[in-house]
């Protein structure tokens, strides 16, 4: 076997110096003159030129060989070689928000309707489909009696939870109240209706509060408000009730591809004017989008995702979630094959799939179609999949929740620090990419600071995961050094308000 080219040790390339030495030796053997003995000779210059062309060919051969493998291929070549493994590069996706939209009953928000954030840089979002602000899909509902009402009538009011997915324990429920009333005036009717709705015990179980509110014109309304921002209910109303205002959750997506996670309450500007649509805001965690995977990201995920060729395995489910569900930015799988509940609370013979992004329905369908028969899909979130017979099947998985990583940085310096060292350190930390479910090693943050901020002699870093993004009231003594544990369903996020930089 030749010592060069494709060998049992991989591809061995002939270098320019080796080619030059070889042709000089051959010329000397045939003619008796060694051109390399006189570097300034015309013969040596010609031989150097002659050696350069085959050296370039060898470099091209080596590059082509490297494009045959996922760990070294780039660009289109990487896409091609990944397809041999049955997977493809994860493409771009838009960030999806359920936006709280307030307006009159029956207001239609057309597909493509635009809203914007009040923050900078300003982000634009568009309605995914034509949707209706309606009492059939409300999280806040304001009602009152019809204007001309008197005498005896039957008051009928019902509420049903619209639930095809959600946290385990919050399933579809419905209840109604029926009461015969005799009223003498509008005010009398309003008082009796308010009392009847407030005494509706089922509302407490559904997490709905009832209040008497007054609008800018001094008109009273019976207002029902869901406790959860993502809750959705449907109301059954008798003909003696009129709806004054409804707040419904309507799905929007970012105008651009990528992950655009904004602070709550900043998407408030309505760009597309729609008669009857009065307000909007964001207070529900979005489904994050993403940009197309870079070569480095594609290589990193390839090994795990190639498992999709298997069936009935946790690895194959995770791989298919990445490949087949738009918007999935993280997925991991765990299983308990024992006959007893494990330390993490997983029941015997069950799997737990942890997912970030993607719609509940799409995620549920992938899990249902690819899990092994008789194995329970366990988790803290539930959804319904559709089986081959068209029947709905209940299953569970776990959603990734965002948490804030608070960081306290103590800088020691014997010389002069840059005037803007605090802003520069914060900016460097904001560029860090943190993975869901992965333990955070605080030492990784030290090197970028040491390399980019002059005058720093020593750095001490403390960290802590928190539900709130502010570090102002958190003492260093309550924070961790070394590593910060992250649960399998947590996505750490760094915010400017969660970073404290002080000089020792």
Coordinates of C-alpha atoms in Angstrom, one line a residue:
X1 CA 0.0 0.0 0.0
X2 CA 1.3 3.5 -0.8
X3 CA 2.4 5.7 2.0
X4 CA 0.4 8.6 0.5
X5 CA -3.3 9.0 -0.4
X6 CA -6.0 7.0 1.4
X7 CA -4.2 4.7 3.8
X8 CA -5.1 2.6 6.8
X9 CA -4.1 5.7 8.9
X10 CA -6.4 8.0 6.9
X11 CA -5.4 10.4 4.2
X12 CA -1.7 11.1 4.0
X13 CA -0.9 14.1 1.9
X14 CA 2.4 14.7 0.0
X15 CA 3.7 18.1 1.0
X16 CA 5.4 20.6 -1.3
X17 CA 8.8 20.0 0.2
X18 CA 8.4 16.2 -0.2
X19 CA 7.4 16.6 -3.9
X20 CA 10.4 19.0 -4.5
X21 CA 12.9 16.7 -2.8
X22 CA 11.6 13.7 -4.8
X23 CA 11.8 15.3 -8.2
X24 CA 15.3 16.7 -7.4
X25 CA 16.4 13.2 -6.4
X26 CA 15.0 11.7 -9.6
X27 CA 16.7 14.3 -11.8
X28 CA 20.0 13.7 -10.0
X29 CA 19.7 9.9 -10.5
X30 CA 19.1 10.4 -14.3
X31 CA 21.3 13.3 -15.1
X32 CA 23.7 13.4 -12.2
X33 CA 22.9 17.0 -11.2
X34 CA 21.1 18.0 -7.9
X35 CA 19.2 21.3 -8.5
X36 CA 18.7 21.8 -4.8
X37 CA 22.5 22.3 -4.2
X38 CA 22.3 25.8 -5.7
X39 CA 19.1 27.6 -4.5
X40 CA 19.9 30.6 -6.8
X41 CA 20.1 28.5 -10.0
X42 CA 17.6 28.7 -12.8
X43 CA 17.2 25.0 -12.6
X44 CA 16.2 25.1 -8.9
X45 CA 13.7 27.9 -9.5
X46 CA 12.1 25.8 -12.3
X47 CA 11.9 22.7 -10.2
X48 CA 10.3 24.7 -7.4
X49 CA 7.7 25.9 -9.8
X50 CA 7.1 22.4 -11.2
X51 CA 6.6 21.1 -7.7
X52 CA 4.0 23.7 -6.8
X53 CA 1.2 22.5 -9.1
X54 CA 1.1 18.8 -7.9
X55 CA 1.3 20.2 -4.3
X56 CA -1.9 22.2 -5.0
X57 CA -3.6 19.1 -6.4
X58 CA -2.7 17.1 -3.2
X59 CA -4.2 19.9 -1.1
X60 CA -7.4 19.7 -3.2
X61 CA -7.5 15.9 -2.8
X62 CA -7.0 16.3 1.0
X63 CA -9.8 18.9 1.2
X64 CA -12.2 16.7 -0.8
X65 CA -11.4 13.7 1.4
X66 CA -12.2 15.7 4.6
X67 CA -15.6 16.7 3.1
X68 CA -16.6 13.0 3.3
X69 CA -17.0 13.1 7.1
X70 CA -19.4 15.1 9.4
X71 CA -16.7 16.2 11.8
X72 CA -14.7 17.9 9.0
X73 CA -17.1 18.7 6.2
X74 CA -18.3 22.3 5.7
X75 CA -21.3 24.0 4.0
X76 CA -23.1 22.0 1.3
X77 CA -20.7 19.1 1.7
X78 CA -21.8 18.8 5.4
X79 CA -25.4 18.9 4.4
X80 CA -24.8 16.1 2.0
X81 CA -22.9 13.8 4.3
X82 CA -25.5 14.4 7.1
X83 CA -28.2 13.1 4.8
X84 CA -26.3 9.8 4.6
X85 CA -27.0 9.5 8.3
X86 CA -30.7 10.2 7.7
X87 CA -30.7 13.7 9.2
X88 CA -30.4 17.2 7.9
X89 CA -29.3 20.6 9.2
X90 CA -31.9 22.2 11.5
X91 CA -33.3 25.1 9.6
X92 CA -34.5 28.6 10.6
X93 CA -37.7 29.2 12.5
X94 CA -39.6 32.2 13.7
X95 CA -40.4 33.0 17.3
X96 CA -44.1 32.4 18.1
X97 CA -46.0 34.3 20.8
X98 CA -49.5 34.0 22.1
X99 CA -50.4 37.6 22.4
X100 CA -53.2 38.9 24.8
X101 CA -55.5 40.8 22.4
X102 CA -58.4 42.9 23.8
X103 CA -61.4 44.1 21.9
X104 CA -65.0 43.8 21.1
X105 CA -66.8 40.4 20.8
X106 CA -66.3 38.9 17.3
X107 CA -63.5 41.1 16.2
X108 CA -61.5 39.3 13.5
X109 CA -57.7 39.8 13.4
X110 CA -56.7 39.0 9.9
X111 CA -53.7 36.8 8.9
X112 CA -50.6 38.9 8.7
X113 CA -51.9 41.7 11.1
X114 CA -48.8 43.4 12.5
X115 CA -47.9 44.5 16.0
X116 CA -44.7 45.9 17.4
X117 CA -42.7 46.1 20.6
X118 CA -42.2 49.4 22.4
X119 CA -38.6 48.3 23.3
X120 CA -35.5 49.0 21.3
X121 CA -34.5 47.4 19.0
X122 CA -38.1 47.4 17.9
X123 CA -39.4 43.9 16.9
X124 CA -42.4 43.3 14.6
X125 CA -44.8 40.3 14.8
X126 CA -47.5 39.1 12.5
X127 CA -50.7 37.1 13.0
X128 CA -50.2 33.4 12.0
X129 CA -53.8 33.0 10.9
X130 CA -57.1 34.7 10.9
X131 CA -58.3 34.6 14.5
X132 CA -61.3 36.0 16.4
X133 CA -61.4 37.8 19.7
X134 CA -64.3 35.9 21.1
X135 CA -66.1 34.6 24.2
X136 CA -65.4 31.2 22.8
X137 CA -61.7 31.8 23.5
X138 CA -61.2 34.2 26.4
X139 CA -58.9 34.7 29.4
X140 CA -60.7 37.8 30.5
X141 CA -64.4 38.4 29.8
X142 CA -66.6 41.4 30.6
X143 CA -70.4 41.0 30.6
X144 CA -73.5 42.9 31.6
X145 CA -77.3 42.6 31.2
X146 CA -78.9 43.7 27.9
X147 CA -80.2 47.3 28.0
X148 CA -84.0 46.6 28.1
X149 CA -84.5 44.0 30.7
X150 CA -87.4 43.5 33.2
X151 CA -89.7 40.9 34.5
X152 CA -89.0 37.2 35.0
X153 CA -86.5 35.3 32.9
X154 CA -84.0 32.4 33.2
X155 CA -80.4 33.4 33.7
X156 CA -78.0 30.8 32.2
X157 CA -74.2 31.1 32.2
X158 CA -71.6 28.3 31.5
X159 CA -67.9 28.1 31.4
X160 CA -65.7 25.4 29.7
X161 CA -61.9 25.2 29.8
X162 CA -60.4 25.1 26.3
X163 CA -57.6 22.6 27.0
X164 CA -55.8 20.4 24.5
X165 CA -52.6 20.8 26.4
X166 CA -51.1 22.4 29.5
X167 CA -49.6 21.6 32.9
X168 CA -50.5 18.2 34.3
X169 CA -53.5 18.6 36.5
X170 CA -55.3 21.3 34.5
X171 CA -57.7 19.3 32.2
X172 CA -60.7 20.3 30.3
X173 CA -63.6 21.1 32.7
X174 CA -67.0 22.7 32.3
X175 CA -69.8 23.9 34.5
X176 CA -72.8 26.1 34.3
X177 CA -75.2 28.0 36.5
X178 CA -79.0 28.4 35.8
X179 CA -81.2 30.7 37.9
X180 CA -84.6 32.1 37.5
X181 CA -84.7 35.9 38.1
X182 CA -87.4 38.5 38.5
X183 CA -86.1 42.0 38.1
X184 CA -87.6 45.4 38.0
X185 CA -84.8 47.4 36.4
X186 CA -81.4 47.2 34.7
X187 CA -79.6 47.9 37.9
X188 CA -81.6 45.2 39.7
X189 CA -80.8 42.8 36.9
X190 CA -77.1 43.7 37.1
X191 CA -77.0 43.2 40.9
X192 CA -78.7 39.8 40.7
X193 CA -76.5 38.6 37.8
X194 CA -73.3 39.7 39.7
X195 CA -74.5 37.8 42.8
X196 CA -75.3 34.7 40.7
X197 CA -71.8 34.7 39.0
X198 CA -70.0 35.4 42.3
X199 CA -71.8 32.4 43.9
X200 CA -70.8 30.1 41.1
X201 CA -68.5 27.8 43.0
X202 CA -67.1 26.1 39.9
X203 CA -65.3 29.3 38.9
X204 CA -63.0 28.9 42.0
X205 CA -62.1 25.4 40.9
X206 CA -61.3 26.7 37.4
X207 CA -59.1 29.5 38.8
X208 CA -61.4 32.3 37.6
X209 CA -62.0 35.4 39.7
X210 CA -65.1 37.6 39.4
X211 CA -65.1 41.4 40.0
X212 CA -67.3 44.4 39.5
X213 CA -65.4 47.0 37.3
X214 CA -66.3 50.4 36.0
X215 CA -65.1 51.7 32.6
X216 CA -64.2 55.3 31.6
X217 CA -67.9 56.1 30.9
X218 CA -68.9 54.9 34.4
X219 CA -70.6 51.8 33.1
X220 CA -70.3 48.7 35.3
X221 CA -69.3 45.2 34.0
X222 CA -69.1 41.8 35.5
X223 CA -65.4 40.8 34.8
X224 CA -64.2 37.2 34.8
X225 CA -60.4 36.8 34.8
X226 CA -58.4 33.6 34.4
X227 CA -55.6 33.1 36.9
X228 CA -53.2 31.8 34.3
X229 CA -52.0 34.0 31.4
X230 CA -52.2 31.0 29.0
X231 CA -55.6 29.8 30.2
X232 CA -58.4 29.8 27.7
X233 CA -62.1 29.4 28.4
X234 CA -65.3 29.3 26.4
X235 CA -68.5 30.9 27.8
X236 CA -72.1 29.9 27.2
X237 CA -74.3 33.0 27.4
X238 CA -78.0 33.3 27.5
X239 CA -79.8 35.9 25.4
X240 CA -80.1 38.3 28.4
X241 CA -76.3 38.8 28.5
X242 CA -74.2 41.1 26.4
X243 CA -70.5 41.0 26.1
X244 CA -68.8 44.4 26.5
X245 CA -65.1 43.4 26.1
X246 CA -63.1 40.2 25.6
X247 CA -59.4 39.4 25.9
X248 CA -58.2 36.4 23.9
X249 CA -54.8 34.8 23.3
X250 CA -54.0 35.0 19.6
X251 CA -50.9 33.5 18.0
X252 CA -48.3 35.7 16.3
X253 CA -44.9 35.1 15.0
X254 CA -41.8 37.2 14.5
X255 CA -41.4 38.9 11.1
X256 CA -37.8 37.7 11.0
X257 CA -36.3 34.3 11.7
X258 CA -34.5 33.9 15.0
X259 CA -35.0 33.8 18.7
X260 CA -36.7 37.1 19.9
X261 CA -37.6 36.7 23.6
X262 CA -38.7 40.0 24.9
X263 CA -39.6 41.2 28.4
X264 CA -43.3 40.8 29.4
X265 CA -45.5 43.7 28.5
X266 CA -43.5 45.3 25.8
X267 CA -45.3 44.1 22.7
X268 CA -48.1 46.7 22.9
X269 CA -48.2 48.6 19.6
X270 CA -50.9 47.7 17.1
X271 CA -49.7 48.5 13.6
X272 CA -52.5 47.0 11.5
X273 CA -55.6 49.0 12.4
X274 CA -58.6 46.6 13.0
X275 CA -62.0 48.0 14.0
X276 CA -62.8 46.6 17.5
X277 CA -59.2 45.7 18.4
X278 CA -58.1 48.0 21.2
X279 CA -55.0 46.6 22.9
X280 CA -52.4 43.9 22.9
X281 CA -49.6 42.7 25.2
X282 CA -47.3 39.8 25.7
X283 CA -47.2 37.9 29.0
X284 CA -46.9 34.2 27.9
X285 CA -43.5 32.5 27.4
X286 CA -42.9 32.3 23.6
X287 CA -41.9 29.3 21.5
X288 CA -38.4 30.4 20.6
X289 CA -37.3 30.5 17.0
X290 CA -33.8 30.1 15.7
X291 CA -31.4 30.8 12.8
X292 CA -30.2 28.0 10.5
X293 CA -27.6 25.9 12.3
X294 CA -24.0 26.9 11.7
X295 CA -21.6 24.2 10.6
X296 CA -20.3 23.9 14.2
X297 CA -23.8 23.5 15.6
X298 CA -24.8 21.0 13.0
X299 CA -21.7 18.9 13.7
X300 CA -22.4 19.0 17.5
X301 CA -26.0 17.8 17.1
X302 CA -25.2 15.2 14.4
X303 CA -24.1 12.4 16.6
X304 CA -27.2 12.5 18.8
X305 CA -29.6 13.0 16.0
X306 CA -28.3 10.2 13.7
X307 CA -30.1 7.9 16.2
X308 CA -33.4 8.7 14.3
X309 CA -32.7 5.6 12.2
X310 CA -33.6 3.6 15.3
X311 CA -37.3 3.1 16.3
X312 CA -38.9 3.0 19.8
X313 CA -35.8 4.5 21.4
X314 CA -35.4 7.7 23.4
X315 CA -32.6 8.8 21.2
X316 CA -34.7 8.4 18.0
X317 CA -37.5 10.5 19.5
X318 CA -35.1 13.3 20.4
X319 CA -33.6 13.2 16.9
X320 CA -37.0 13.4 15.2
X321 CA -38.1 16.3 17.4
X322 CA -35.2 18.3 16.1
X323 CA -35.7 17.2 12.5
X324 CA -39.5 17.2 12.1
X325 CA -40.9 19.7 14.5
X326 CA -40.5 23.4 13.6
X327 CA -39.2 25.6 16.4
X328 CA -37.6 22.9 18.6
X329 CA -34.4 24.3 19.9
X330 CA -33.6 21.7 22.6
X331 CA -34.7 18.1 23.3
X332 CA -33.4 15.4 25.6
X333 CA -34.8 12.0 26.7
X334 CA -34.6 9.9 29.8
X335 CA -36.0 6.5 30.7
X336 CA -36.8 4.4 33.7
X337 CA -36.7 0.7 32.7
X338 CA -36.9 -0.5 36.3
X339 CA -40.0 -1.9 38.1
X340 CA -40.0 0.9 40.7
X341 CA -40.2 4.7 40.5
X342 CA -36.8 6.3 40.1
X343 CA -35.2 9.1 42.0
X344 CA -36.5 11.7 39.6
X345 CA -40.1 10.6 40.1
X346 CA -40.5 8.7 36.8
X347 CA -42.9 5.8 37.0
X348 CA -41.7 2.2 36.2
X349 CA -41.1 1.5 32.5
X350 CA -41.6 5.1 31.4
X351 CA -39.8 7.7 29.3
X352 CA -39.5 11.5 29.9
X353 CA -38.9 13.7 26.9
X354 CA -37.8 17.3 27.7
X355 CA -38.5 19.7 24.9
X356 CA -38.0 23.4 24.3
X357 CA -39.9 25.0 21.4
X358 CA -42.4 23.5 18.9
X359 CA -46.2 23.3 19.3
X360 CA -47.6 20.9 21.9
X361 CA -49.6 19.0 19.2
X362 CA -46.5 18.4 17.0
X363 CA -44.4 17.3 19.9
X364 CA -47.1 15.0 21.2
X365 CA -47.5 13.3 17.8
X366 CA -43.8 12.6 17.4
X367 CA -43.6 11.1 20.9
X368 CA -46.7 9.0 20.4
X369 CA -45.7 7.6 16.9
X370 CA -42.1 6.7 18.0
X371 CA -42.3 5.5 21.6
X372 CA -42.3 1.8 22.2
X373 CA -45.7 0.2 22.8
X374 CA -46.7 -0.2 26.4
X375 CA -44.2 2.5 27.6
X376 CA -45.7 5.5 29.4
X377 CA -44.7 9.0 28.3
X378 CA -44.2 10.8 31.6
X379 CA -43.7 14.5 32.3
X380 CA -45.1 17.7 33.9
X381 CA -46.9 18.9 30.7
X382 CA -49.7 17.1 28.8
X383 CA -51.0 17.1 25.3
X384 CA -53.0 15.0 22.9
X385 CA -51.7 13.1 20.0
X386 CA -53.7 11.6 17.1
X387 CA -53.2 7.9 16.5
X388 CA -53.4 6.0 13.1
X389 CA -57.2 5.5 13.7
X390 CA -57.8 9.2 14.2
X391 CA -58.4 8.9 18.0
X392 CA -56.9 11.3 20.5
X393 CA -54.3 9.9 22.8
X394 CA -53.3 11.5 26.1
X395 CA -49.6 11.6 26.9
X396 CA -47.1 13.7 28.9
X397 CA -43.7 15.3 28.4
X398 CA -41.8 18.1 30.1
X399 CA -41.4 21.6 28.9
X400 CA -38.2 23.6 29.4
X401 CA -38.7 26.7 31.6
X402 CA -36.6 29.8 31.4
X403 CA -34.7 30.8 34.6
X404 CA -32.3 33.7 35.2
X405 CA -28.6 33.1 35.9
X406 CA -27.6 35.8 38.4
X407 CA -23.9 36.6 38.3
X408 CA -21.8 38.5 40.9
X409 CA -18.3 39.4 39.5
X410 CA -15.6 40.7 41.9
X411 CA -12.6 42.1 40.1
X412 CA -9.1 42.6 41.7
X413 CA -6.7 44.9 39.9
X414 CA -3.3 46.3 41.0
X415 CA -3.2 48.7 38.0
X416 CA -5.7 50.9 36.2
X417 CA -8.9 49.3 34.9
X418 CA -10.6 50.6 31.8
X419 CA -13.1 53.3 32.6
X420 CA -15.9 51.2 31.0
X421 CA -14.8 47.9 32.6
X422 CA -18.2 47.3 34.1
X423 CA -20.1 47.7 30.8
X424 CA -17.5 45.6 28.9
X425 CA -17.7 42.8 31.4
X426 CA -21.5 42.8 31.3
X427 CA -21.4 42.9 27.5
X428 CA -19.0 39.9 27.4
X429 CA -21.2 37.8 29.7
X430 CA -24.3 38.6 27.7
X431 CA -22.7 36.9 24.7
X432 CA -22.4 33.6 26.5
X433 CA -24.5 30.8 25.1
X434 CA -26.0 28.6 27.8
X435 CA -27.6 25.2 27.1
X436 CA -30.8 23.9 28.7
X437 CA -30.2 21.3 31.4
X438 CA -26.4 21.7 31.4
X439 CA -24.5 22.4 34.6
X440 CA -22.9 25.8 34.5
X441 CA -19.2 26.0 35.2
X442 CA -18.5 29.6 36.3
X443 CA -14.8 29.4 35.4
X444 CA -15.8 29.5 31.7
X445 CA -16.7 33.1 32.1
X446 CA -13.2 34.1 33.4
X447 CA -11.2 33.7 30.2
X448 CA -13.2 36.2 28.0
X449 CA -12.9 38.8 30.7
X450 CA -9.2 38.3 31.2
X451 CA -8.5 38.5 27.5
X452 CA -10.7 41.5 26.7
X453 CA -10.6 43.8 29.8
X454 CA -7.2 45.2 30.6
X455 CA -5.9 45.7 34.1
X456 CA -7.7 42.7 35.6
X457 CA -5.5 40.6 37.9
X458 CA -8.0 38.2 39.5
X459 CA -11.7 37.5 39.1
X460 CA -14.1 35.8 41.6
X461 CA -17.5 34.7 40.1
X462 CA -20.6 33.6 42.0
X463 CA -23.8 32.4 40.4
X464 CA -27.4 31.6 41.3
X465 CA -30.5 30.5 39.3
X466 CA -33.5 32.7 40.1
X467 CA -37.1 33.2 38.8
X468 CA -36.4 37.0 38.8
X469 CA -33.9 38.8 36.6
X470 CA -32.6 41.3 39.2
X471 CA -29.6 40.7 41.4
X472 CA -29.8 43.9 43.4
X473 CA -31.1 42.4 46.6
X474 CA -29.2 39.1 46.4
X475 CA -26.2 38.8 48.7
X476 CA -23.0 37.1 47.6
X477 CA -23.1 34.8 50.6
X478 CA -26.3 33.2 49.2
X479 CA -24.7 32.5 45.8
X480 CA -22.6 29.5 44.6
X481 CA -19.0 29.3 43.5
X482 CA -17.5 26.7 41.1
X483 CA -20.6 25.3 39.5
X484 CA -24.3 26.1 39.3
X485 CA -26.6 23.0 39.0
X486 CA -29.3 23.2 36.3
X487 CA -32.3 20.9 36.3
X488 CA -33.2 19.0 33.1
X489 CA -36.1 21.3 32.3
X490 CA -34.4 24.7 33.0
X491 CA -32.9 27.1 30.4
X492 CA -30.6 29.6 32.0
X493 CA -30.8 33.2 30.7
X494 CA -28.4 36.0 31.5
X495 CA -29.8 39.5 31.7
X496 CA -28.1 42.9 32.2
X497 CA -30.0 43.5 35.5
X498 CA -28.8 40.1 36.7
X499 CA -25.1 40.9 36.6
X500 CA -23.3 42.7 39.4
X501 CA -19.7 43.9 38.9
X502 CA -17.7 45.3 41.8
X503 CA -14.0 46.1 42.4
X504 CA -12.3 44.5 45.4

